Tab-separated table of N, CA and C in Angstrom:
chain	number	residue	atom	x	y	z
F	1	TYR	N	-10.924	-25.090	-5.477
F	1	TYR	CA	-11.122	-23.839	-6.111
F	1	TYR	C	-10.379	-23.705	-7.347
F	2	GLU	N	-9.077	-24.288	-7.303
F	2	GLU	CA	-8.262	-24.020	-8.620
F	2	GLU	C	-9.043	-24.834	-9.779
F	3	GLU	N	-9.684	-25.708	-9.690
F	3	GLU	CA	-10.316	-26.327	-10.938
F	3	GLU	C	-11.463	-25.518	-11.373
F	4	ILE	N	-12.184	-24.816	-10.393
F	4	ILE	CA	-13.213	-23.916	-10.768
F	4	ILE	C	-12.535	-22.687	-11.619
F	5	PHE	N	-11.380	-22.193	-11.197
F	5	PHE	CA	-10.849	-21.119	-11.912
F	5	PHE	C	-10.284	-21.744	-13.297
F	6	ARG	N	-9.790	-22.801	-13.246
F	6	ARG	CA	-9.188	-23.452	-14.562
F	6	ARG	C	-10.422	-23.472	-15.645
F	7	ARG	N	-11.476	-23.826	-15.192
F	7	ARG	CA	-12.591	-24.089	-16.099
F	7	ARG	C	-13.165	-22.585	-16.470
F	8	LEU	N	-13.086	-21.678	-15.610
F	8	LEU	CA	-13.522	-20.219	-15.827
F	8	LEU	C	-12.624	-19.657	-16.895
F	9	VAL	N	-11.175	-19.806	-16.771
F	9	VAL	CA	-10.216	-19.248	-17.492
F	9	VAL	C	-10.341	-19.784	-18.894
F	10	ASP	N	-10.593	-21.205	-18.898
F	10	ASP	CA	-10.572	-21.943	-20.229
F	10	ASP	C	-11.758	-21.439	-20.943
F	11	ASP	N	-12.783	-20.841	-20.480
F	11	ASP	CA	-13.933	-20.289	-21.149
F	11	ASP	C	-13.890	-18.860	-21.596
F	12	LEU	N	-12.767	-18.281	-21.207
F	12	LEU	CA	-12.534	-16.798	-21.565
F	12	LEU	C	-12.186	-16.777	-23.032
F	13	PRO	N	-12.611	-15.587	-23.683
F	13	PRO	CA	-12.149	-15.421	-25.194
F	13	PRO	C	-10.868	-14.523	-25.041
F	14	VAL	N	-9.755	-15.247	-25.155
F	14	VAL	CA	-8.558	-14.683	-25.054
F	14	VAL	C	-7.773	-15.073	-26.369
F	15	ALA	N	-6.639	-14.281	-26.559
F	15	ALA	CA	-5.886	-14.447	-27.876
F	15	ALA	C	-5.266	-15.969	-27.730
F	16	ASP	N	-4.891	-16.607	-28.934
F	16	ASP	CA	-4.319	-17.915	-28.888
F	16	ASP	C	-2.994	-17.879	-28.311
F	17	ASP	N	-2.306	-16.845	-28.223
F	17	ASP	CA	-0.872	-16.971	-27.750
F	17	ASP	C	-0.825	-16.690	-26.298
F	18	VAL	N	-1.979	-16.478	-25.570
F	18	VAL	CA	-2.019	-16.252	-24.092
F	18	VAL	C	-1.896	-17.583	-23.397
F	19	ASP	N	-1.033	-17.703	-22.499
F	19	ASP	CA	-0.932	-19.035	-21.601
F	19	ASP	C	-1.921	-18.965	-20.585
F	20	ARG	N	-2.925	-19.768	-20.775
F	20	ARG	CA	-4.026	-19.712	-19.805
F	20	ARG	C	-3.629	-20.051	-18.300
F	21	THR	N	-2.647	-21.047	-18.205
F	21	THR	CA	-2.021	-21.406	-16.939
F	21	THR	C	-1.545	-20.108	-16.120
F	22	TYR	N	-0.731	-19.272	-16.750
F	22	TYR	CA	-0.222	-18.000	-16.163
F	22	TYR	C	-1.327	-17.049	-15.962
F	23	LEU	N	-2.419	-16.888	-16.849
F	23	LEU	CA	-3.487	-16.103	-16.848
F	23	LEU	C	-4.148	-16.502	-15.418
F	24	ARG	N	-4.425	-17.726	-15.295
F	24	ARG	CA	-5.221	-18.227	-14.108
F	24	ARG	C	-4.366	-18.033	-12.725
F	25	LEU	N	-3.185	-18.164	-12.723
F	25	LEU	CA	-2.328	-17.934	-11.756
F	25	LEU	C	-2.247	-16.458	-11.299
F	26	THR	N	-2.132	-15.710	-12.250
F	26	THR	CA	-2.077	-14.150	-12.199
F	26	THR	C	-3.429	-13.686	-11.524
F	27	LEU	N	-4.556	-14.205	-12.118
F	27	LEU	CA	-5.829	-13.897	-11.551
F	27	LEU	C	-5.974	-14.264	-10.069
F	28	LEU	N	-5.583	-15.554	-9.762
F	28	LEU	CA	-5.670	-15.986	-8.340
F	28	LEU	C	-4.750	-15.110	-7.543
F	29	GLY	N	-3.628	-14.803	-7.882
F	29	GLY	CA	-2.664	-14.059	-7.078
F	29	GLY	C	-3.236	-12.524	-6.803
F	30	ALA	N	-3.748	-12.035	-7.857
F	30	ALA	CA	-4.440	-10.836	-7.819
F	30	ALA	C	-5.609	-10.730	-6.677
F	31	ILE	N	-6.373	-11.695	-6.879
F	31	ILE	CA	-7.506	-11.933	-5.913
F	31	ILE	C	-6.962	-11.958	-4.448
F	32	ASN	N	-6.041	-12.848	-4.269
F	32	ASN	CA	-5.510	-13.029	-2.890
F	32	ASN	C	-4.744	-11.862	-2.325
F	33	TRP	N	-4.249	-10.975	-3.129
F	33	TRP	CA	-3.509	-9.771	-2.708
F	33	TRP	C	-4.438	-8.618	-2.559
F	34	THR	N	-5.725	-8.712	-2.993
F	34	THR	CA	-6.650	-7.733	-2.951
F	34	THR	C	-6.906	-7.076	-1.487
F	35	LEU	N	-6.765	-8.099	-0.611
F	35	LEU	CA	-6.978	-8.007	0.930
F	35	LEU	C	-5.808	-6.991	1.494
F	36	ILE	N	-4.671	-7.125	0.829
F	36	ILE	CA	-3.635	-6.348	1.217
F	36	ILE	C	-3.772	-4.942	0.577
F	37	TRP	N	-3.967	-4.962	-0.688
F	37	TRP	CA	-4.163	-3.505	-1.499
F	37	TRP	C	-5.348	-2.724	-0.746
F	38	TYR	N	-6.431	-3.283	-0.405
F	38	TYR	CA	-7.620	-2.538	0.009
F	38	TYR	C	-7.317	-1.692	1.248
F	39	ARG	N	-7.598	-0.408	1.239
F	39	ARG	CA	-7.464	0.521	2.505
F	39	ARG	C	-8.694	1.354	2.558
F	40	PRO	N	-9.183	1.353	3.772
F	40	PRO	CA	-10.526	2.173	3.944
F	40	PRO	C	-10.132	3.631	3.531
F	41	GLY	N	-11.034	4.281	2.792
F	41	GLY	CA	-10.766	5.627	2.451
F	41	GLY	C	-10.279	5.565	0.902
F	42	GLY	N	-9.633	4.442	0.445
F	42	GLY	CA	-9.167	4.293	-0.896
F	42	GLY	C	-10.245	3.706	-1.783
F	43	ASP	N	-9.586	3.095	-2.899
F	43	ASP	CA	-10.649	2.479	-3.867
F	43	ASP	C	-11.549	1.454	-3.190
F	44	ASP	N	-12.844	1.385	-3.515
F	44	ASP	CA	-13.635	0.452	-3.055
F	44	ASP	C	-13.379	-0.953	-3.616
F	45	PRO	N	-13.753	-2.073	-3.186
F	45	PRO	CA	-13.482	-3.293	-3.800
F	45	PRO	C	-13.995	-3.501	-5.141
F	46	ALA	N	-15.269	-2.949	-5.496
F	46	ALA	CA	-15.603	-3.071	-6.904
F	46	ALA	C	-14.662	-2.283	-7.875
F	47	THR	N	-14.190	-1.203	-7.500
F	47	THR	CA	-13.171	-0.496	-8.280
F	47	THR	C	-11.743	-1.262	-8.492
F	48	ILE	N	-11.386	-1.784	-7.324
F	48	ILE	CA	-10.162	-2.564	-7.500
F	48	ILE	C	-10.385	-3.744	-8.481
F	49	ALA	N	-11.564	-4.473	-8.370
F	49	ALA	CA	-11.814	-5.629	-9.192
F	49	ALA	C	-11.882	-5.104	-10.633
F	50	GLY	N	-12.595	-3.914	-10.882
F	50	GLY	CA	-12.683	-3.525	-12.207
F	50	GLY	C	-11.309	-3.220	-12.843
F	51	ARG	N	-10.549	-2.567	-12.207
F	51	ARG	CA	-9.239	-2.270	-12.672
F	51	ARG	C	-8.407	-3.546	-12.875
F	52	ILE	N	-8.362	-4.616	-12.062
F	52	ILE	CA	-7.821	-5.722	-12.277
F	52	ILE	C	-8.242	-6.444	-13.540
F	53	VAL	N	-9.554	-6.563	-13.760
F	53	VAL	CA	-10.236	-7.190	-14.780
F	53	VAL	C	-9.792	-6.506	-15.992
F	54	ARG	N	-9.720	-5.117	-16.057
F	54	ARG	CA	-9.399	-4.332	-17.303
F	54	ARG	C	-7.891	-4.657	-17.676
F	55	LEU	N	-7.037	-4.748	-16.512
F	55	LEU	CA	-5.603	-4.996	-16.827
F	55	LEU	C	-5.465	-6.426	-17.446
F	56	LEU	N	-6.223	-7.356	-16.877
F	56	LEU	CA	-5.982	-8.719	-17.528
F	56	LEU	C	-6.536	-8.867	-18.860
F	57	ARG	N	-7.758	-8.206	-19.111
F	57	ARG	CA	-8.305	-8.344	-20.333
F	57	ARG	C	-7.693	-7.707	-21.439
F	58	HIS	N	-6.992	-6.397	-21.129
F	58	HIS	CA	-6.327	-5.622	-22.062
F	58	HIS	C	-4.957	-6.425	-22.541
F	59	GLY	N	-4.321	-6.974	-21.527
F	59	GLY	CA	-3.241	-7.925	-21.799
F	59	GLY	C	-3.567	-9.124	-22.508
F	60	ALA	N	-4.581	-9.750	-22.255
F	60	ALA	CA	-5.135	-10.914	-22.881
F	60	ALA	C	-5.542	-10.784	-24.240
F	61	GLU	N	-5.997	-9.550	-24.565
F	61	GLU	CA	-6.674	-9.408	-25.955
F	61	GLU	C	-5.757	-8.913	-26.965
F	62	ASN	N	-4.594	-8.431	-26.598
F	62	ASN	CA	-3.544	-7.986	-27.496
F	62	ASN	C	-2.382	-8.820	-27.542
F	63	PRO	N	-2.214	-9.456	-28.828
F	63	PRO	CA	-1.034	-10.454	-28.874
F	63	PRO	C	0.128	-9.554	-28.839
F	64	ILE	N	1.171	-10.262	-28.144
F	64	ILE	CA	2.582	-9.662	-28.021
F	64	ILE	C	3.375	-9.911	-29.235
F	65	PRO	N	3.912	-8.849	-29.874
F	65	PRO	CA	4.667	-9.112	-31.129
F	65	PRO	C	5.814	-10.081	-30.743
F	66	ALA	N	6.252	-11.063	-31.655
F	66	ALA	CA	7.293	-11.910	-31.551
F	66	ALA	C	8.731	-10.986	-31.562
F	67	ALA	N	9.542	-11.442	-30.730
F	67	ALA	CA	10.973	-10.700	-30.634
F	67	ALA	C	11.680	-10.992	-31.899
F	68	SER	N	12.404	-9.941	-32.241
F	68	SER	CA	13.271	-9.943	-33.459
F	68	SER	C	14.600	-10.619	-33.214
């Protein structure tokens, strides 16, 4: 499954300064922990997934300024 995720992340339109390895590992970690985060009566799985995707995309689309 890691190779599948590697190819999927490689195809994402992200900023040049984004480390795709860490993006892939973060995504896999988020997916694995979703089972822990989900609670009946709380956010449904689609909402959790949407929020994770927004967080990853927002961070991946905005370059981080170089440290002074």
